[in-house]
mmCIF file with all atom_site columns, C-alpha atoms and ligand atoms in Angstrom:
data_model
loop_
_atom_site.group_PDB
_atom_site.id
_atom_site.type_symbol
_atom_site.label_atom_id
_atom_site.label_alt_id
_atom_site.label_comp_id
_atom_site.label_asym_id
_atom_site.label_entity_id
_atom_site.label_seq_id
_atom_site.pdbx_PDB_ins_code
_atom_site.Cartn_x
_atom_site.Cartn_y
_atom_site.Cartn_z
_atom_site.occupancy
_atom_site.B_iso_or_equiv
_atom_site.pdbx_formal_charge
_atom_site.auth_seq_id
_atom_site.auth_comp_id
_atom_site.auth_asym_id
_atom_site.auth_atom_id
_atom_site.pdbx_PDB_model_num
ATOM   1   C  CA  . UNK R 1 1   ? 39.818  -7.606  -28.280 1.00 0.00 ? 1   UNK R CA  1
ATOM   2   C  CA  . UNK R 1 2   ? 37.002  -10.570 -28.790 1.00 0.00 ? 2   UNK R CA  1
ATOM   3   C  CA  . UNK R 1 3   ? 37.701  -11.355 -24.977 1.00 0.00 ? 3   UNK R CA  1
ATOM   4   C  CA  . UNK R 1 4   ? 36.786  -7.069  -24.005 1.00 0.00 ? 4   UNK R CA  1
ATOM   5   C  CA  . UNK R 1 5   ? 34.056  -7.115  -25.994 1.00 0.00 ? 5   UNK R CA  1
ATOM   6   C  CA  . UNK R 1 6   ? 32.681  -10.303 -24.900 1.00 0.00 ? 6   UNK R CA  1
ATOM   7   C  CA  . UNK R 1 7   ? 32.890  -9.364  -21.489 1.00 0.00 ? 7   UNK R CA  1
ATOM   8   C  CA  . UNK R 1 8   ? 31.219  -6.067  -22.156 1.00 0.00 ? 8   UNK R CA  1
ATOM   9   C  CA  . UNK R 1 9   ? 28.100  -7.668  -23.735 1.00 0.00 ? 9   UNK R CA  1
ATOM   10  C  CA  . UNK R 1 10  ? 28.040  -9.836  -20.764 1.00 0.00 ? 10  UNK R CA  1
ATOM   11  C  CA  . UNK R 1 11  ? 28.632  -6.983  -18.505 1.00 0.00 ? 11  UNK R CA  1
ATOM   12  C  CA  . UNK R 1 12  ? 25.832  -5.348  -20.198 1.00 0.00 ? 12  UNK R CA  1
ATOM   13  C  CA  . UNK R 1 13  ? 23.551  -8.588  -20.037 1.00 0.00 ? 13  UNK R CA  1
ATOM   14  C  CA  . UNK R 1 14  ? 23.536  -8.780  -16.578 1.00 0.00 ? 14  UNK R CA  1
ATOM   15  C  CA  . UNK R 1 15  ? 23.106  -5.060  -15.682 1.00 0.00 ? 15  UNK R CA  1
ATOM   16  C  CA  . UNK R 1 16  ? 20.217  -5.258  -18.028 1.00 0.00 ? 16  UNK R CA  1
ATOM   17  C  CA  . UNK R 1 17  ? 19.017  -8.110  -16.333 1.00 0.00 ? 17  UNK R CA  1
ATOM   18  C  CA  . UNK R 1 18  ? 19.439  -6.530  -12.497 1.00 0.00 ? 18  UNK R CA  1
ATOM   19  C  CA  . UNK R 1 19  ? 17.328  -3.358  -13.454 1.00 0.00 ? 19  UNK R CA  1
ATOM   20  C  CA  . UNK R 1 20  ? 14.555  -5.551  -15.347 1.00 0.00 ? 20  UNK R CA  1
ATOM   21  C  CA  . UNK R 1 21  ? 14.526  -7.738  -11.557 1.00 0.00 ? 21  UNK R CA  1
ATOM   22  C  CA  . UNK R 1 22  ? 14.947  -4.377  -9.736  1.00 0.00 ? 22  UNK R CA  1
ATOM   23  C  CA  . UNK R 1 23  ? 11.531  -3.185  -11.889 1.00 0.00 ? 23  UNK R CA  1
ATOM   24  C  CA  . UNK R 1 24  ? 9.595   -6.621  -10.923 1.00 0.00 ? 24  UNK R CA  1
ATOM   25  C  CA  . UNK R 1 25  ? 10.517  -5.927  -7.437  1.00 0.00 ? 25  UNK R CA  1
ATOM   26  C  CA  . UNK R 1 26  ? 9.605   -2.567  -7.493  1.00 0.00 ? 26  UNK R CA  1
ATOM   27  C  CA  . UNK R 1 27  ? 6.004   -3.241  -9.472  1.00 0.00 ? 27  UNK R CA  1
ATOM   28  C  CA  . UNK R 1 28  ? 4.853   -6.374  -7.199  1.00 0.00 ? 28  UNK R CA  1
ATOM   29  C  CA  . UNK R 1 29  ? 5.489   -4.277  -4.113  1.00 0.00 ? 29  UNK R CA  1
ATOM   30  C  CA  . UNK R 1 30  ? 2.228   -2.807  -2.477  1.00 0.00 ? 30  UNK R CA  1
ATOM   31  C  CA  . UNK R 1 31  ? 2.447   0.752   -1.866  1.00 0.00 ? 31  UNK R CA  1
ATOM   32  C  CA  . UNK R 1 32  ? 1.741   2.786   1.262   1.00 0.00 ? 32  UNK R CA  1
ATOM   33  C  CA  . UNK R 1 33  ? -2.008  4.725   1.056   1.00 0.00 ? 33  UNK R CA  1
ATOM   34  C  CA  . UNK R 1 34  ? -1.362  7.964   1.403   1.00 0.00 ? 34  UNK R CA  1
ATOM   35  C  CA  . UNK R 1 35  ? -4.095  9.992   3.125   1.00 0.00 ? 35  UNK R CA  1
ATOM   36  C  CA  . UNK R 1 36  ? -3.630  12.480  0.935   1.00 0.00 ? 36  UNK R CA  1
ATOM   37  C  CA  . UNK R 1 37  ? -4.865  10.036  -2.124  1.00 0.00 ? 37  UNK R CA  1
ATOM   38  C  CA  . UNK R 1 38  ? -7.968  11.433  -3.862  1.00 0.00 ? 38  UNK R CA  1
ATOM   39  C  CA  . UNK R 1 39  ? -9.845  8.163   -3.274  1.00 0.00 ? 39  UNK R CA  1
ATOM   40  C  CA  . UNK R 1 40  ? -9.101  7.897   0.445   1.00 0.00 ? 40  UNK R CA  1
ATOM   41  C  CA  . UNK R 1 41  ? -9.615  11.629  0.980   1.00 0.00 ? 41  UNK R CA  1
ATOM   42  C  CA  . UNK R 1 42  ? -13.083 11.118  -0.308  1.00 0.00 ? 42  UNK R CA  1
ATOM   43  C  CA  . UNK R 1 43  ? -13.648 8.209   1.965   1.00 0.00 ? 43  UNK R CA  1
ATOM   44  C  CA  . UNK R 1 44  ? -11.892 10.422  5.087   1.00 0.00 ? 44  UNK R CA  1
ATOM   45  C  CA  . UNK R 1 45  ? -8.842  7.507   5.165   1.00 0.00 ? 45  UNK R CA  1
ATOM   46  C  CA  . UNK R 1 46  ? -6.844  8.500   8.107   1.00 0.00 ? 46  UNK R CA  1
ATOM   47  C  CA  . UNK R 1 47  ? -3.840  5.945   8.891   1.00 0.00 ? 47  UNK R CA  1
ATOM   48  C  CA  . UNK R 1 48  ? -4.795  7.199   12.839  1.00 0.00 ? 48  UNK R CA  1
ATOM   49  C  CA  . UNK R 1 49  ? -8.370  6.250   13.292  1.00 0.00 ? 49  UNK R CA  1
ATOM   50  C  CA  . UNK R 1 50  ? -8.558  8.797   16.209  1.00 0.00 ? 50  UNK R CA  1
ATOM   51  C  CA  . UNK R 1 51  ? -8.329  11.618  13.597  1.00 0.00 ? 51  UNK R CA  1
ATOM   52  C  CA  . UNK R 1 52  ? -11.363 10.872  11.516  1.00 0.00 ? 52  UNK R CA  1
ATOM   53  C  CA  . UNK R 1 53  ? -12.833 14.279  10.946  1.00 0.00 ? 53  UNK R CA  1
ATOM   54  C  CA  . UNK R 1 54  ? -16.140 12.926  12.864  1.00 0.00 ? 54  UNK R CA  1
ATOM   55  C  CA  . UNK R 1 55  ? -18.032 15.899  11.778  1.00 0.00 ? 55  UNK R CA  1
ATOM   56  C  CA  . UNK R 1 56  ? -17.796 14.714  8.275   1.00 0.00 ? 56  UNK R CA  1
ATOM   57  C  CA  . UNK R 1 57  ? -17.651 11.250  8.822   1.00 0.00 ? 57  UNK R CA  1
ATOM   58  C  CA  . UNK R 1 58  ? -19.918 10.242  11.605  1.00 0.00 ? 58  UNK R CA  1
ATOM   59  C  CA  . UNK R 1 59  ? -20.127 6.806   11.098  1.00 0.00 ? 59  UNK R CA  1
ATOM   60  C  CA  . UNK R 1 60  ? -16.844 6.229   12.767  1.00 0.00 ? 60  UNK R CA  1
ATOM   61  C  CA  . UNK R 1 61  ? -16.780 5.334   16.193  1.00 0.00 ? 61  UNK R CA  1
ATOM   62  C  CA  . UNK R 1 62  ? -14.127 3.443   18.521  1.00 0.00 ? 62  UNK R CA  1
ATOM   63  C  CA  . UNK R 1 63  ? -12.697 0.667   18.087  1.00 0.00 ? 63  UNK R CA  1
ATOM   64  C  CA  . UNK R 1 64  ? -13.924 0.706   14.963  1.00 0.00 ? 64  UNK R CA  1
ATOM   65  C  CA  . UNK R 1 65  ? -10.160 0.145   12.596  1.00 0.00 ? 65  UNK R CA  1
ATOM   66  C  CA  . UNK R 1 66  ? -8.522  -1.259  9.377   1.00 0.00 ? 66  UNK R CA  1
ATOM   67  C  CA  . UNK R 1 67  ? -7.416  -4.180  11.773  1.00 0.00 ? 67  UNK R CA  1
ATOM   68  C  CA  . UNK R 1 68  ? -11.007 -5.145  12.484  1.00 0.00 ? 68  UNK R CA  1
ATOM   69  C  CA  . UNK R 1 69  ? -12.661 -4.395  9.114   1.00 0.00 ? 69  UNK R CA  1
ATOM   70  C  CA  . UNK R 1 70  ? -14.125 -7.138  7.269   1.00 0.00 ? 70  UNK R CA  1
ATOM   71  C  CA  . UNK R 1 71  ? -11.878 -5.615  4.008   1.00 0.00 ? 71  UNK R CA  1
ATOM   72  C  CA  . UNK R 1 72  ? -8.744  -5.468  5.636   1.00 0.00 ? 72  UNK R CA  1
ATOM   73  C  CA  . UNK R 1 73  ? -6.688  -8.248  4.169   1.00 0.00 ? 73  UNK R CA  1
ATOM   74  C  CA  . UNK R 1 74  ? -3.689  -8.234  6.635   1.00 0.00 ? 74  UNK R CA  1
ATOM   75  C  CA  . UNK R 1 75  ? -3.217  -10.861 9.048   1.00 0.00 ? 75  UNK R CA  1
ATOM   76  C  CA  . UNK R 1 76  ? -4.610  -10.610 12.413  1.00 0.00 ? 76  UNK R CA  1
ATOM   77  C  CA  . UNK R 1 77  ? -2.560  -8.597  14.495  1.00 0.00 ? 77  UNK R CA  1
ATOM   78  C  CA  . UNK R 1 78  ? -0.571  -7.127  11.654  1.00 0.00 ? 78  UNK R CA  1
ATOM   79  C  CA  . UNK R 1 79  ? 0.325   -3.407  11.828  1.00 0.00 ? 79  UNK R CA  1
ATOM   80  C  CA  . UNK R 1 80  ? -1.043  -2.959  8.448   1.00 0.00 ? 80  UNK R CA  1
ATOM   81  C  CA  . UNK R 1 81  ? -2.537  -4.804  5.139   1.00 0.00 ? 81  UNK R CA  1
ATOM   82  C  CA  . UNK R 1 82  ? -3.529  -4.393  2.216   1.00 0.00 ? 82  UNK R CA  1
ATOM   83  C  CA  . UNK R 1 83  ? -7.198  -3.062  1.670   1.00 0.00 ? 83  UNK R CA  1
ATOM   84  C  CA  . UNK R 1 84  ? -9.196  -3.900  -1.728  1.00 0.00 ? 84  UNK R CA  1
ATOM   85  C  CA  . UNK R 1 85  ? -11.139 -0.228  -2.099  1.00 0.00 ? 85  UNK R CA  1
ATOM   86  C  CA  . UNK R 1 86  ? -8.013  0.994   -2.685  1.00 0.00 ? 86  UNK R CA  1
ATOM   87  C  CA  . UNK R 1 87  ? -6.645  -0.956  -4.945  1.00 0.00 ? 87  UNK R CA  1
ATOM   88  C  CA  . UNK R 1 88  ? -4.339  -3.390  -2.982  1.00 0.00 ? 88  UNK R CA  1
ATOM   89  C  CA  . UNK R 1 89  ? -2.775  -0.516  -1.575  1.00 0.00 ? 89  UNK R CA  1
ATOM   90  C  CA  . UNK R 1 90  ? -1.232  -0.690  2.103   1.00 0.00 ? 90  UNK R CA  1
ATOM   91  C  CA  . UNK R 1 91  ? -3.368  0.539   4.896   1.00 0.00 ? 91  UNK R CA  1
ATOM   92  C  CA  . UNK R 1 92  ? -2.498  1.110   8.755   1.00 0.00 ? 92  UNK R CA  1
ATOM   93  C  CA  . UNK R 1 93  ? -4.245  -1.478  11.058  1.00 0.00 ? 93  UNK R CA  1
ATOM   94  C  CA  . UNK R 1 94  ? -5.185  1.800   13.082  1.00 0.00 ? 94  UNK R CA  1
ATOM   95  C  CA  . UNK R 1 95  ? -6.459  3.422   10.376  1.00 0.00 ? 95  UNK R CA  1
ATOM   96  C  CA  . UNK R 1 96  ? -10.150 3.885   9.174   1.00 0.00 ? 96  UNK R CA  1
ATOM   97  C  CA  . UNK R 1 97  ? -11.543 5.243   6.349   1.00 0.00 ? 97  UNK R CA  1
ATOM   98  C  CA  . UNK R 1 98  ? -15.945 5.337   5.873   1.00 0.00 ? 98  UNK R CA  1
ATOM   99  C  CA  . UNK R 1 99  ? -16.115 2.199   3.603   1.00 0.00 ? 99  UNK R CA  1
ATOM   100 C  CA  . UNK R 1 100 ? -15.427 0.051   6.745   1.00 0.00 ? 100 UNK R CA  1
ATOM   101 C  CA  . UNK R 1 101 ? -17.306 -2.973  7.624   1.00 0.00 ? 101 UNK R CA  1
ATOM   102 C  CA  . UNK R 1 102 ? -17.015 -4.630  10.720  1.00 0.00 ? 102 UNK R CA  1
ATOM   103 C  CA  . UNK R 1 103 ? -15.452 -8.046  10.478  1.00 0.00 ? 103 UNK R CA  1
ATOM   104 C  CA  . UNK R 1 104 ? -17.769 -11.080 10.928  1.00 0.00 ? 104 UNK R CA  1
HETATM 105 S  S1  . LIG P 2 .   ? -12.213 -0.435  3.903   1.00 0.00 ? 201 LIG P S1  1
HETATM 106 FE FE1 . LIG P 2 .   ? -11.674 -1.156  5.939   1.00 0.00 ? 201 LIG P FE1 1
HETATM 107 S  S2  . LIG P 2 .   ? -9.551  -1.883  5.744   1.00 0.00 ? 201 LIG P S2  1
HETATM 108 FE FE2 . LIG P 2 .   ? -9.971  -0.611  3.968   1.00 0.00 ? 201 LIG P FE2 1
HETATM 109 S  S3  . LIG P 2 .   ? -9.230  1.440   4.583   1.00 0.00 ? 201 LIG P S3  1
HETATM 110 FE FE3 . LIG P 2 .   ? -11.434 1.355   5.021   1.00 0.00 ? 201 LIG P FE3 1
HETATM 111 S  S4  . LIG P 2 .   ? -11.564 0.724   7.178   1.00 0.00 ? 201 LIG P S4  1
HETATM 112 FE FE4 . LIG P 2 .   ? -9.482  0.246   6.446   1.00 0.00 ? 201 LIG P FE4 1
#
């Protein structure tokens, strides 16, 4: 009886334990920016720089992209990064939104 229950509690320890590393895991990884966010909608975020509503957003112009933008903080070449304005968040290296600056 001491032994089940002991082994229970431990049982129970290390499930506990597995969904508190599972949460970590879950909190330190970056999410995707969706276009559809109200932050990057107001800053026309596309994850396909080619579909920039250009009427709208002007300023955009080829090859003007997240992958070139002084913000961008993937690594060169990287298919996407995360981007500061939005919070960390993960942005395509062909995307563009109107808060880009073009890297130095
Ligand atoms: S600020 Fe730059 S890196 Fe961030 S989404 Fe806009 S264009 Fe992309």
């Amino acid at each position: 009886m001491y032994s089940s229950r002991r082994r229970f509690l431990s049982l129970g320890a290390t499930l506990a334990g597995s969904f508190c590393l599972a949460e970590v895991a879950l909190a330190d990884t970056p999410q995707k920016l969706l276009e559809t966010d109200p932050t990057a909608e107001s800053l026309g975020y596309k994850d396909d720089g080619s579909k920039v509503d250009h009427a709208k957003f002007p300023k955009y112009a080829p090859p003007q992209a997240c992958g070139n933008c002084a913000l961008f903080q993937g690594k060169t070449g990287d298919a996407s990064g995360p981007c500061p304005i939005y919070g960390g968040k993960i942005v395509q290296a062909k995307g563009w939104c109107n808060a880009y600056v073009k890297k130095g």
